[in-house]
Coordinates of C-alpha atoms in Angstrom, one line a residue:
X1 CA -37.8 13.1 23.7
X2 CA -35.7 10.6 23.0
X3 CA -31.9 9.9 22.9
X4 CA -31.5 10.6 18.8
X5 CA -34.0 13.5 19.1
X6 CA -31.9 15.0 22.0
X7 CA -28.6 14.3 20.3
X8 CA -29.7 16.4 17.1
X9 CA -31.4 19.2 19.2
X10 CA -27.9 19.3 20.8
X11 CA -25.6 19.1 17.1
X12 CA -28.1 21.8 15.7
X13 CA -27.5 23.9 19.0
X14 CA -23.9 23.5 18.6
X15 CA -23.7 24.8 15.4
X16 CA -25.9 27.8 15.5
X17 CA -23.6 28.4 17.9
X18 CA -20.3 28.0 15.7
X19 CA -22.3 30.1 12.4
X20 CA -22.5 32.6 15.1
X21 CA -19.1 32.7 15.7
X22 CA -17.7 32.1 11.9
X23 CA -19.9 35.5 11.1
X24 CA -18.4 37.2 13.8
X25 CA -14.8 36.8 12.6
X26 CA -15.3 35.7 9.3
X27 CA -14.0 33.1 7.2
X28 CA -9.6 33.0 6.6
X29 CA -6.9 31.3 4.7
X30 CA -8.4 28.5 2.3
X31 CA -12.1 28.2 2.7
X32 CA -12.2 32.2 2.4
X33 CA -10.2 31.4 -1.3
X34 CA -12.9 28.6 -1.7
X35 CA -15.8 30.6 -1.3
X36 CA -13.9 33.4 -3.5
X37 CA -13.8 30.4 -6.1
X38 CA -17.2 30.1 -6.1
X39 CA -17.0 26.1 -4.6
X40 CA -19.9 26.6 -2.7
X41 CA -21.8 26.4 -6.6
X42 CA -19.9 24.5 -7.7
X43 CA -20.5 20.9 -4.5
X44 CA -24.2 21.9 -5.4
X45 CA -23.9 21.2 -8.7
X46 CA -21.9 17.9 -7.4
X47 CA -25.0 17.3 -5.3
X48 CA -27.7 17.3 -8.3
X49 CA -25.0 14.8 -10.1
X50 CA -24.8 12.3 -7.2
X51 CA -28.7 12.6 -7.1
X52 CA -29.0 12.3 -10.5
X53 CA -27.1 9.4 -10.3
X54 CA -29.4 7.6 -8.2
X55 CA -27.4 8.1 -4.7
X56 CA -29.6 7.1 -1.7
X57 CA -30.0 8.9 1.6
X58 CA -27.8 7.0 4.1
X59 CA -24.9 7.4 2.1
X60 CA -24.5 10.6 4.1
X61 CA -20.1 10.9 3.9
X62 CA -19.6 12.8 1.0
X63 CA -22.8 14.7 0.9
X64 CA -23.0 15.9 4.3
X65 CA -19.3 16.8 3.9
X66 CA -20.1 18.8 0.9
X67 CA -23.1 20.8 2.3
X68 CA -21.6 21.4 6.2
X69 CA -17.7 19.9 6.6
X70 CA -16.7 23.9 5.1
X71 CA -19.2 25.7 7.2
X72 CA -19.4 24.0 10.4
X73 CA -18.1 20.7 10.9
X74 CA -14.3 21.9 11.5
X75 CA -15.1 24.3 13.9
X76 CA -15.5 24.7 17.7
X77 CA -17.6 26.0 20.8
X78 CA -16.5 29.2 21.9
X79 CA -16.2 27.5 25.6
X80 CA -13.6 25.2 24.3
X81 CA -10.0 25.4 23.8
X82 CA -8.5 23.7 21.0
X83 CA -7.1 19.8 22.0
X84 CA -9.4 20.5 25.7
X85 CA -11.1 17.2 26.0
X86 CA -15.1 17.3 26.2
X87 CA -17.3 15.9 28.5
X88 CA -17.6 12.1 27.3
X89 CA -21.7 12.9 27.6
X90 CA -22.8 12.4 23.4
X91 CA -24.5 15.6 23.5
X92 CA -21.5 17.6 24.9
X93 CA -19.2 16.4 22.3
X94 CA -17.3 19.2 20.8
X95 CA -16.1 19.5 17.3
X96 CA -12.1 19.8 17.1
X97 CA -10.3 22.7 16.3
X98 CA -9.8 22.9 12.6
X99 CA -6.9 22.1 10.6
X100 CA -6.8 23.4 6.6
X101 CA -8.6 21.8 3.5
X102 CA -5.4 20.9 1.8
X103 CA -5.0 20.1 -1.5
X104 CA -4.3 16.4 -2.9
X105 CA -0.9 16.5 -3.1
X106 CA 0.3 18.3 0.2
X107 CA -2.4 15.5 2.3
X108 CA -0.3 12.9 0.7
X109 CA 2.8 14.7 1.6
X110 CA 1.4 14.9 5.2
X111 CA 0.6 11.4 5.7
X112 CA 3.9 10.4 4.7
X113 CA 5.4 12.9 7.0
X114 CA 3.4 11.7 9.8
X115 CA 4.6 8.1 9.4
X116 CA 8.2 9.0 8.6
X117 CA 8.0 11.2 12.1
X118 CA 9.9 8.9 14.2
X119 CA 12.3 6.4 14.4
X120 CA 11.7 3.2 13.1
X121 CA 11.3 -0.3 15.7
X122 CA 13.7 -3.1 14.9
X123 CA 12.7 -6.7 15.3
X124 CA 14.3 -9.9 14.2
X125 CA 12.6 -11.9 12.3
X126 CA 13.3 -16.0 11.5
X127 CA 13.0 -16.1 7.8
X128 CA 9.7 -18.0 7.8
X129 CA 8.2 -15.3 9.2
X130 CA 10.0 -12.6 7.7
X131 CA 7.9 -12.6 3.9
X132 CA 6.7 -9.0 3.6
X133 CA 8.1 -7.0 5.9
X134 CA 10.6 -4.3 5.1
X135 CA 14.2 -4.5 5.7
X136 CA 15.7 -2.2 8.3
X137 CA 19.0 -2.2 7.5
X138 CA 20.7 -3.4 4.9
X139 CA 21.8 -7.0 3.9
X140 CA 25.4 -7.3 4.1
X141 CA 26.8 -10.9 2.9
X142 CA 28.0 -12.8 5.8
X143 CA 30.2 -14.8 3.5
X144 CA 31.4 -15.1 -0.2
X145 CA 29.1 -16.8 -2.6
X146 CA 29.9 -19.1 -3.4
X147 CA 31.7 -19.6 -0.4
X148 CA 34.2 -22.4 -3.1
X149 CA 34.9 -22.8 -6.0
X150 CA 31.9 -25.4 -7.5
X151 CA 30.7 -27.1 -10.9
X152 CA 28.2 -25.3 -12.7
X153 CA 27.3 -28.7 -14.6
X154 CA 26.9 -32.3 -14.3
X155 CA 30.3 -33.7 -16.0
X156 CA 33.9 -34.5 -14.9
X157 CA 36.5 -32.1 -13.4
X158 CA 40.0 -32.2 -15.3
X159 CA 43.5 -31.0 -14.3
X160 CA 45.6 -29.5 -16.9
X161 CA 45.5 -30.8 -21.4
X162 CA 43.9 -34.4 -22.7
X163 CA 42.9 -36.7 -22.9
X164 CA 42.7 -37.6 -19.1
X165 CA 42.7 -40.7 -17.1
X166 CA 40.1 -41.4 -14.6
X167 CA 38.9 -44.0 -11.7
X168 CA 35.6 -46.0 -12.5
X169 CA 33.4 -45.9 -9.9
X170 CA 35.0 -42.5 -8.0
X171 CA 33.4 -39.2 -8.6
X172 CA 32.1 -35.6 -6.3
X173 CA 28.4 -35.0 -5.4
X174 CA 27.9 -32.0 -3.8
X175 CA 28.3 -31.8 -0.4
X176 CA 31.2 -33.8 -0.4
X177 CA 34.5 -32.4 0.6
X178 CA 36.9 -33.0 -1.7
X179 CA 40.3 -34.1 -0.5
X180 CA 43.5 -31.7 0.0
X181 CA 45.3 -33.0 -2.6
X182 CA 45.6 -31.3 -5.7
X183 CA 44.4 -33.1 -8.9
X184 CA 47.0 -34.3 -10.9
X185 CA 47.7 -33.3 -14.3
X186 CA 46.2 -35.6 -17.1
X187 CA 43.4 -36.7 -14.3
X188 CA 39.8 -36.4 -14.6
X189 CA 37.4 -37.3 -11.8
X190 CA 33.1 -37.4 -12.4
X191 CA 31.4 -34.4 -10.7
X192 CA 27.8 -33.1 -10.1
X193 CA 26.5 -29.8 -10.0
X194 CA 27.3 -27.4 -6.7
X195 CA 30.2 -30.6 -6.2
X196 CA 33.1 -28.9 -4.5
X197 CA 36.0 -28.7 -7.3
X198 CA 39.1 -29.9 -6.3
X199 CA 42.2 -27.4 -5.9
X200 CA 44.1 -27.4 -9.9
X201 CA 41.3 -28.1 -11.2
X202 CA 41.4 -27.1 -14.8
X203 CA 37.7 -26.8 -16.0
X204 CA 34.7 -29.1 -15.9
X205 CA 33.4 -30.9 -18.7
X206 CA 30.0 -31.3 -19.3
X207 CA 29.0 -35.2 -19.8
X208 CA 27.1 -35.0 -22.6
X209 CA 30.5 -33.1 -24.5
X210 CA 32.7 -36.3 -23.2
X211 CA 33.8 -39.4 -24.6
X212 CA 34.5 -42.6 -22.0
X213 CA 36.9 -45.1 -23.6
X214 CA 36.0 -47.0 -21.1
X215 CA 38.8 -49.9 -22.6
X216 CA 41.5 -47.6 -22.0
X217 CA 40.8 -45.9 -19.2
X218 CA 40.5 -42.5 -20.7
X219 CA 38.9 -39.2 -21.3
X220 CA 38.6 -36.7 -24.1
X221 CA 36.1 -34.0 -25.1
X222 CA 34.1 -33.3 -28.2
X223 CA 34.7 -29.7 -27.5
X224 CA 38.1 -27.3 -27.3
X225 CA 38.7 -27.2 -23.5
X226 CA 38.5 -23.1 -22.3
X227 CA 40.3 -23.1 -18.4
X228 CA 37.4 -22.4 -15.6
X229 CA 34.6 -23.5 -17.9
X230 CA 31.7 -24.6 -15.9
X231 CA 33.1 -23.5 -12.6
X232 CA 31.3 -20.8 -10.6
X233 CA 34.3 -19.3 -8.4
X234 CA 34.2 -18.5 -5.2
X235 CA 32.9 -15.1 -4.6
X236 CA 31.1 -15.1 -8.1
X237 CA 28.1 -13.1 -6.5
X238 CA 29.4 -11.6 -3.8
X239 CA 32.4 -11.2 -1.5
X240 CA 31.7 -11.3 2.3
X241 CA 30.7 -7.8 3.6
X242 CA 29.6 -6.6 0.0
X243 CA 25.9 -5.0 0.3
X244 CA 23.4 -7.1 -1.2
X245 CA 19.9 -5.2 -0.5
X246 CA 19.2 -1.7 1.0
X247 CA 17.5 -1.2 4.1
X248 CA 13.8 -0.4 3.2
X249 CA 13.5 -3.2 1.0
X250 CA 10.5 -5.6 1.0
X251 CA 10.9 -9.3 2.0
X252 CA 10.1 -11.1 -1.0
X253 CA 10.4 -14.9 -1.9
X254 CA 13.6 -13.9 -3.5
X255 CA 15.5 -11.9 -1.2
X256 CA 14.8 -15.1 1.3
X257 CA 16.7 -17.4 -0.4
X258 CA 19.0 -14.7 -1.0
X259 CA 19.6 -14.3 2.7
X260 CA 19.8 -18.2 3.5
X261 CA 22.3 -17.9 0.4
X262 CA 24.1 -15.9 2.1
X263 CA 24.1 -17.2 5.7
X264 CA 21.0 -16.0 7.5
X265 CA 18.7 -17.2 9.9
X266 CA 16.9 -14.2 11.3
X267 CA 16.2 -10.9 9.3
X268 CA 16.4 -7.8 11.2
X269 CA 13.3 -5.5 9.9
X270 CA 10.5 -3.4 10.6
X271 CA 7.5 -4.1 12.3
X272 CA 4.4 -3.9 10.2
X273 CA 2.1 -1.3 11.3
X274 CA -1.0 -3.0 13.3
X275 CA -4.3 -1.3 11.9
X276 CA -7.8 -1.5 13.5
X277 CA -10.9 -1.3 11.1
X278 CA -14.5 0.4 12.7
X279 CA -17.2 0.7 10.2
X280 CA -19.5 3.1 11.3
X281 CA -23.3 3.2 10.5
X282 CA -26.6 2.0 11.5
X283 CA -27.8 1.4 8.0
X284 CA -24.8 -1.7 7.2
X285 CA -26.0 -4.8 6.9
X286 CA -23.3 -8.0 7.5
X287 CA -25.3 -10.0 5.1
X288 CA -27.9 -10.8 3.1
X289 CA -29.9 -8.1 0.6
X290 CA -30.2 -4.5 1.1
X291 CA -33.2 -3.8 2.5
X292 CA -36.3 -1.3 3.8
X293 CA -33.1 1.7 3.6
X294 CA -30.3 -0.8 4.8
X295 CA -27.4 -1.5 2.8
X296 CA -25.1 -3.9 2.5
X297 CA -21.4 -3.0 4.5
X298 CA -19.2 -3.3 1.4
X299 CA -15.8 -1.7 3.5
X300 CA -15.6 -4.0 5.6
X301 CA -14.9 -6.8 3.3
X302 CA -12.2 -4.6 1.2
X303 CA -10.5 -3.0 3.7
X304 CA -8.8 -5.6 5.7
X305 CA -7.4 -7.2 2.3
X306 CA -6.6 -3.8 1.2
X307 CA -4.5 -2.9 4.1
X308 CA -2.9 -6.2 4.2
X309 CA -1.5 -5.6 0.7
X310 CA -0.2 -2.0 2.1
X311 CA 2.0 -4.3 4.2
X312 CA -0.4 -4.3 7.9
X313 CA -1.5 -6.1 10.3
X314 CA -5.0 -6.1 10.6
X315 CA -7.4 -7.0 12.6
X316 CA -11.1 -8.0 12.1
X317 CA -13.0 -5.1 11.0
X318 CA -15.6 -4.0 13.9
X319 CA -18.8 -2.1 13.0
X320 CA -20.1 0.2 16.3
X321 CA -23.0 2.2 14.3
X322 CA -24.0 5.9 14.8
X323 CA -22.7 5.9 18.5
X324 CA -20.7 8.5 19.6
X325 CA -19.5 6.8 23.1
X326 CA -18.7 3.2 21.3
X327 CA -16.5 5.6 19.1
X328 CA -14.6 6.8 22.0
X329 CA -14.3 3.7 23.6
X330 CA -12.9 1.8 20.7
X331 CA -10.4 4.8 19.9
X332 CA -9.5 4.7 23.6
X333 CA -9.0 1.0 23.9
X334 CA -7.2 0.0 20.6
X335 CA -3.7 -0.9 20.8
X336 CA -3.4 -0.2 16.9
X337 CA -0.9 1.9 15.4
X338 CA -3.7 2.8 12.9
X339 CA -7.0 3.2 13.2
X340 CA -9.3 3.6 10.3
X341 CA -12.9 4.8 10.4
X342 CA -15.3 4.6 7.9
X343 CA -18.3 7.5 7.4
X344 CA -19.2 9.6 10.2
X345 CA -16.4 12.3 8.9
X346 CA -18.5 15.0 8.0
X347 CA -20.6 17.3 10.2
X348 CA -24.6 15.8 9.9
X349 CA -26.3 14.8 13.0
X350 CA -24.8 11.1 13.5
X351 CA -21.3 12.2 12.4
X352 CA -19.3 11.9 15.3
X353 CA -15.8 11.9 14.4
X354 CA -14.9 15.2 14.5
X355 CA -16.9 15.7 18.3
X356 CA -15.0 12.5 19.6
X357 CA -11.4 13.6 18.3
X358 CA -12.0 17.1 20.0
X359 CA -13.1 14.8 23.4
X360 CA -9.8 12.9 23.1
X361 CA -7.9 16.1 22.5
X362 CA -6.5 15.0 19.1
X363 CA -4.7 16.7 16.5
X364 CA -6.1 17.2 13.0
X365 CA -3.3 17.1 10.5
X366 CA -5.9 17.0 7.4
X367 CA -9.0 18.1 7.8
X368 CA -10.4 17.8 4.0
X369 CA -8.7 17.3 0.5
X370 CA -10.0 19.2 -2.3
X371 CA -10.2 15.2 -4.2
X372 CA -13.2 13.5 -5.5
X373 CA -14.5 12.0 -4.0
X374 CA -13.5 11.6 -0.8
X375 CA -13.1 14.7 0.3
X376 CA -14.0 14.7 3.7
X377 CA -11.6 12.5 4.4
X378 CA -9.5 12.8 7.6
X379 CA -6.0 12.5 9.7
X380 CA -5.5 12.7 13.2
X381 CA -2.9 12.0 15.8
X382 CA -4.7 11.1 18.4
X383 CA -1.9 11.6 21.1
X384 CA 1.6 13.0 20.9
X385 CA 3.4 9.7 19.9
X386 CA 0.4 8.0 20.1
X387 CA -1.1 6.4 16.8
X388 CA -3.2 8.0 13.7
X389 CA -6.6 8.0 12.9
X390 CA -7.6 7.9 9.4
X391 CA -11.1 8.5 9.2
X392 CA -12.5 7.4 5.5
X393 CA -16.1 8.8 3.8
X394 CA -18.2 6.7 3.6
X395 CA -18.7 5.9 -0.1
X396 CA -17.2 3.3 -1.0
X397 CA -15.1 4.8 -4.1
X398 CA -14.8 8.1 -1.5
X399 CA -12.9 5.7 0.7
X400 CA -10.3 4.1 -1.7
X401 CA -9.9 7.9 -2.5
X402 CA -8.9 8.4 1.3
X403 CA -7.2 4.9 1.0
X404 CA -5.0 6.1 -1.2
X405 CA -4.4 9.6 -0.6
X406 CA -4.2 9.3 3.0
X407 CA -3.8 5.9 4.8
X408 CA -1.4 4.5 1.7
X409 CA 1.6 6.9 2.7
X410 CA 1.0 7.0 6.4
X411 CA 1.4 3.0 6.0
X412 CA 4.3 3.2 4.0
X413 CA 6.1 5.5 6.3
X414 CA 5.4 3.6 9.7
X415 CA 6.4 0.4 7.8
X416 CA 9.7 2.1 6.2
X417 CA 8.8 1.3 3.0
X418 CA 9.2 3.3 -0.2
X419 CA 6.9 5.4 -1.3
X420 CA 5.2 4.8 -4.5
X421 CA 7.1 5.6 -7.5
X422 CA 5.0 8.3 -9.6
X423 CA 4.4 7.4 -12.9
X424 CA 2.7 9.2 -16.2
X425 CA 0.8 8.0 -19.0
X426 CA -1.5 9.1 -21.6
X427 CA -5.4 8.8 -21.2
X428 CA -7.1 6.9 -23.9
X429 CA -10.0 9.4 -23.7
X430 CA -11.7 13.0 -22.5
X431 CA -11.7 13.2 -19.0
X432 CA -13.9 15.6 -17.2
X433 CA -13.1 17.1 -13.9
X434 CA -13.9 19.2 -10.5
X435 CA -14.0 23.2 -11.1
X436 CA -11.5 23.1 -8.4
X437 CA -10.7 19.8 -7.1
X438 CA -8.3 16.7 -8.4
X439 CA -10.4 13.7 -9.2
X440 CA -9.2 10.4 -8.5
X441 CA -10.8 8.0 -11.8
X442 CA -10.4 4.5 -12.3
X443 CA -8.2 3.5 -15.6
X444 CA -7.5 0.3 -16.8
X445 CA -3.9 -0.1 -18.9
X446 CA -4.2 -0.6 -22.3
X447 CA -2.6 -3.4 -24.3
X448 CA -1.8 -1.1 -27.4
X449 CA 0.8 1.7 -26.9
X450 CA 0.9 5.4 -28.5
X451 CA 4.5 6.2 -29.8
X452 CA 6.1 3.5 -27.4
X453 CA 4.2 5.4 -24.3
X454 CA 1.7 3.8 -21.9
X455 CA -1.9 4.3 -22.6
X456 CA -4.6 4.1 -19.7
X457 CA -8.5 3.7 -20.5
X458 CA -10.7 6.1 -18.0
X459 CA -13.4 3.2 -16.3
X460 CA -17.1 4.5 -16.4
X461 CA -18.1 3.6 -13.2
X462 CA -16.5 6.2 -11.3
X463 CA -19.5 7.7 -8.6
X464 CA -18.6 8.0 -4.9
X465 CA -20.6 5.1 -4.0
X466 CA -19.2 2.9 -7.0
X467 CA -17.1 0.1 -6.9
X468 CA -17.8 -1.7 -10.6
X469 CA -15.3 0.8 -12.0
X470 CA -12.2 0.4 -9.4
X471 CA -13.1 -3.5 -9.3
X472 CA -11.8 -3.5 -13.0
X473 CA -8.9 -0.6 -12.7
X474 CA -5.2 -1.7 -12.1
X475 CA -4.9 2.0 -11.0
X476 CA -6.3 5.5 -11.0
X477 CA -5.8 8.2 -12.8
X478 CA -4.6 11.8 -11.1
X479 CA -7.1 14.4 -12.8
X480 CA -6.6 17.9 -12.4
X481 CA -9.2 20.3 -11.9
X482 CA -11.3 21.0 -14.9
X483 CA -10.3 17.6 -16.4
X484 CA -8.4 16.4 -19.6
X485 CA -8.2 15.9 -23.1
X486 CA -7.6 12.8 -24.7
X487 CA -3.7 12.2 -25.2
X488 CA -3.0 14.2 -22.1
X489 CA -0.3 12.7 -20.0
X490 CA -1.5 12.2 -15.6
X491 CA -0.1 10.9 -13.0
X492 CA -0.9 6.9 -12.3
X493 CA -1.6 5.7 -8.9
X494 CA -0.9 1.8 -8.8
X495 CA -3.1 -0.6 -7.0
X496 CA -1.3 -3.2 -4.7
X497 CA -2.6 -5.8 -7.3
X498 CA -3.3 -5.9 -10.8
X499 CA -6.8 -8.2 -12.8
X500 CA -5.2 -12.0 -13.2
X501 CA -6.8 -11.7 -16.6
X502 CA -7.5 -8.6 -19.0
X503 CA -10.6 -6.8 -18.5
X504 CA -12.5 -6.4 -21.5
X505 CA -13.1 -2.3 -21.6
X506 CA -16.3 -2.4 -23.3
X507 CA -18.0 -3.4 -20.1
X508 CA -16.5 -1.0 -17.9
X509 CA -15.7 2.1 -20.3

C-alpha cells in the first residue's frame, strides 16, 4: 500500500468514526437549523451548477467543503480532547474541535475582533520609510505654521500708505533673515515667496500689480492696497500643539510633508502586520500551460500584491502541496503575524488543514461562512497570543471571498487601521442568490447615476474558480440570500484599487 493509499484508508477511518459519533448525539445549534433549512438540497443544486459550469476535479475547496465540511470535517475523534495536540504521524492527524458556521457578517465582525484583541506595537519610523503605515498616535504640531509671518507672492513688501521709496539692488529671498529693524513707513523693499516679512510690514505687493519709477526712486501700485495682503501669518495652519491627524491614520505622500511641515523626522506608528503565503496543492503548476489535470497556481501571483495593498508585509508565497507534515512545519516555523493558506480547508482526503490545526492545538474562531463562494473558509489562532491563520478555498474567486471577509479585517485590526467604511448603492440589474447564503458578486461602478445615487453593474463572470469577473470589478456587491431586483440598494465592498481606465461592461456583463 502506499503512503496516499494509507493516508485515505486512515481519513475514511477517521470519519466513519466521527458519523458514528454525530448520530449518536446528533446534530446542535447552526448546522441542525441548516439541515432544518433544507441546505443540504440546496449545495447539491450548487454542485450541478459548478459542474455545469465546466469546473474540473482538482478544484476540490469549495466542493469538498460543500459535500463534507457540515458532516465531518469540523469534527473530532472521540479519543481526543479539543486543542490536545495529535501525533505529528499524517495518518494520526486529528480534525479540530469545531467552531460555528457563522454567517457573513458576524466572521467579519470576528476577524476584526481578533486583530483589534491586543494592544498595538509602536515603532518609529524616519519619514522615508514611514509611506503606508498607520499612525499610532496622533500628530500634534511641534510648532506654528508657519512658524513667521512670510509672502505669499513674488513682489515687494511695504510699510504703511504710498507711494514708497525703495533701494535698487536690495531685496528678501526666502531663507534670509530679515533684520530687527522695523520697516519704515513710506519704504518698500523687493521680496520672494516664503521670504521672511519684515516686522511693520504693511502688506506685499505682487510685481506684476507694481509700478517702478525707477527715475525717482519710487513705488506705487495699480491696485488699492488692503493691510496683510499676500502675507500668510504665522500660525495660519496651525498653532504649536494643535492636532493635525488622528492616530490610526495612513501615511500618505501628503501627511509626509505635512509632518516635515511641521517639524518631524521620525513618525511614531504601527508596525505592518508580516504575512506568510503557502499555496497548497499538488496539481499547481509555477508556469507554463495547464496540463494532463495540472493547473496553473493563479493565488500565488495575486495574493502577495493583494495583501500588500491591505497594508502587509509579505513574504514570497511558498507552495508545499498535499502534505500534511510540510504543513505543520511551515505553521510551526513561520515568524508571521499571518499566515494564509490556500485549499486544503475542507474535509476530502488531501485536506489537511483542519487535522494539522487540531495537532498544533489551535483555536477555530470561524469555521465556515454561509458566503459564496468561499465558504469553507477558515480562522484560527494558532496559540494564545500567537498569530492567525487564515486558511482560503481554493477557487480562486472563493479566495478573494475569504480575502475579504476574513483576512481584510484581521489586517486592518493588527495594523490599526480603520475599517472599511460601508457603503450602498443601487444594482444596475437582477441579481440572483444562495437559498440561504450572502453571495459576494463582482460589480463594476457605472458612469450614469439614478436620481443622484450610485449605480453598480453585476460582472458575469462570477464562478468560484473565476477571476475574468473580479479582474474588471472596482468592488463587490453584498447579496443577500435569495438575491435582488434591479434598483435594489447593497452593500459595496471596495477593492484596494480601482481599473486605470473604464471597463467596457459589454465584455464582462
Amino acid at each position: 500500500m502506499t503512503r496516499d493509499d494509507a493516508e485515505e484508508l486512515a481519513v475514511e477511518q477517521a470519519l466513519a468514526l466521527v458519523g458514528g459519533r454525530n448520530q449518536a448525539r446528533g446534530r446542535t445549534g447552526d448546522r441542525a437549523g441548516d439541515q432544518a433549512r433544507g441546505r443540504t438540497d440546496a449545495r447539491a443544486g450548487d454542485r450541478a451548477g459548478d459542474q455545469a459550469r465546466g469546473r474540473a476535479d482538482h478544484q476540490t475547496g469549495d466542493q469538498a467543503g460543500d459535500r463534507t465540511g457540515d458532516q465531518a470535517g469540523d469534527q473530532m475523534p472521540h479519543n481526543q480532547s479539543p486543542g490536545e495536540p495529535a501525533d505529528l504521524h499524517p495518518t494520526s492527524y486529528a480534525v479540530p474541535s469545531p467552531a460555528p458556521t457563522l454567517p457573513w457578517d458576524r466572521a467579519r465582525a470576528v476577524a476584526g475582533r481578533a486583530g483589534r484583541g491586543g494592544p498595538l506595537a509602536v515603532v518609529r519610523l524616519p519619514l522615508d520609510r514611514a509611506l503606508g503605515h498607520v499612525l499610532a498616535e496622533p500628530l500634534a504640531a511641534l510648532t506654528d505654521l508657519p512658524s513667521f509671518d512670510t509672502s505669499a507672492m513674488d513682489g515687494w513688501a511695504v510699510a504703511g500708505p504710498g507711494p514708497w521709496t525703495y533701494e535698487e539692488g536690495t531685496g528678501l529671498r526666502a531663507g534670509d533673515d530679515p533684520a530687527t529693524a522695523p520697516l519704515p513707513d513710506g519704504t518698500a523693499v523687493r521680496i520672494a515667496t516664503g521670504a521672511r516679512t519684515p516686522a511693520d510690514t504693511t502688506a506685499v505687493i505682487r510685481s506684476e500689480h507694481a509700478h517702478v519709477d525707477e527715475a525717482r526712486g519710487l513705488l506705487s501700485t495699480r491696485r488699492p492696497v488692503v493691510t496683510g495682503q499676500d502675507i500668510r501669518p504665522r500660525g495660519q495652519e496651525c498653532r504649536s500643539g494643535d492636532q493635525l491627524v488622528p492616530a490610526g491614520t495612513v501615511v500618505t505622500p501628503a501627511v509626509l510633508g505635512l509632518a516635515a511641515a511641521a517639524g518631524y523626522d521620525a513618525l511614531p506608528a504601527v508596525p505592518r502586520p508580516r504575512v506568510d503565503v503557502l499555496v497548497l496543492g499538488d496539481e499547481l503548476l509555477a508556469a507554463g500551460l495547464p496540463h494532463d489535470g495540472l493547473i496553473r497556481d493563479a493565488l500565488g501571483p495575486m495574493l502577495a500584491p493583494w495583501l500588500r495593498a491591505l497594508g502587509a508585509e509579505v513574504s514570497a508565497p511558498r507552495r508545499l502541496g498535499d502534505d500534511a507534515e510540510a504543513l505543520h512545519t511551515a505553521l510551526t516555523s513561520s515568524d508571521a503575524d499571518v499566515i494564509i493558506t490556500t485549499g486544503g480547508t475542507a474535509s476530502g482526503p488531501v485536506d489537511h488543514v483542519h487535522p494539522v490545526l487540531a495537532a498544533l492545538g489551535a483555536e477555530l474562531l470561524v469555521d465556515g461562512v454561509t458566503v459564496r463562494p468561499g465558504h469553507p473558509m477558515l480562522l484560527a489562532r494558532l496559540t494564545p497570543d500567537g498569530p492567525h491563520l487564515v486558511g482560503l478555498p481554493g477557487n480562486p474567486l472563493a479566495a478573494v471571498s475569504g480575502l475579504l471577509t476574513l483576512a481584510e479585517p484581521l489586517l486592518a485590526g493588527l495594523a490599526g487601521r480603520p475599517a472599511q467604511d460601508a457603503y450602498r448603492a443601487l444594482v444596475h440589474a437582477d441579481v440572483p442568490g444562495h437559498p440561504h447564503d450572502t453571495r459576494l458578486v463582482p460589480v463594476v461602478h457605472r458612469a450614469g447615476r439614478a436620481g443622484g445615487r450610485d449605480q453598480v453593474a453585476p460582472l458575469r463572470y462570477n464562478g468560484p474558480a473565476m477571476l475574468r469577473g473580479i479582474a474588471a470589478a472596482d468592488g463587490l456587491a453584498v447579496v443577500p440570500a435569495g438575491g435582488v431586483r434591479s434598483g435594489t440598494e447593497v452593500e459595496i465592498l471596495d477593492l484596494p484599487w480601482a481599473p486605470a481606465t473604464p471597463w467596457t461592461e459589454g465584455c464582462f456583463t
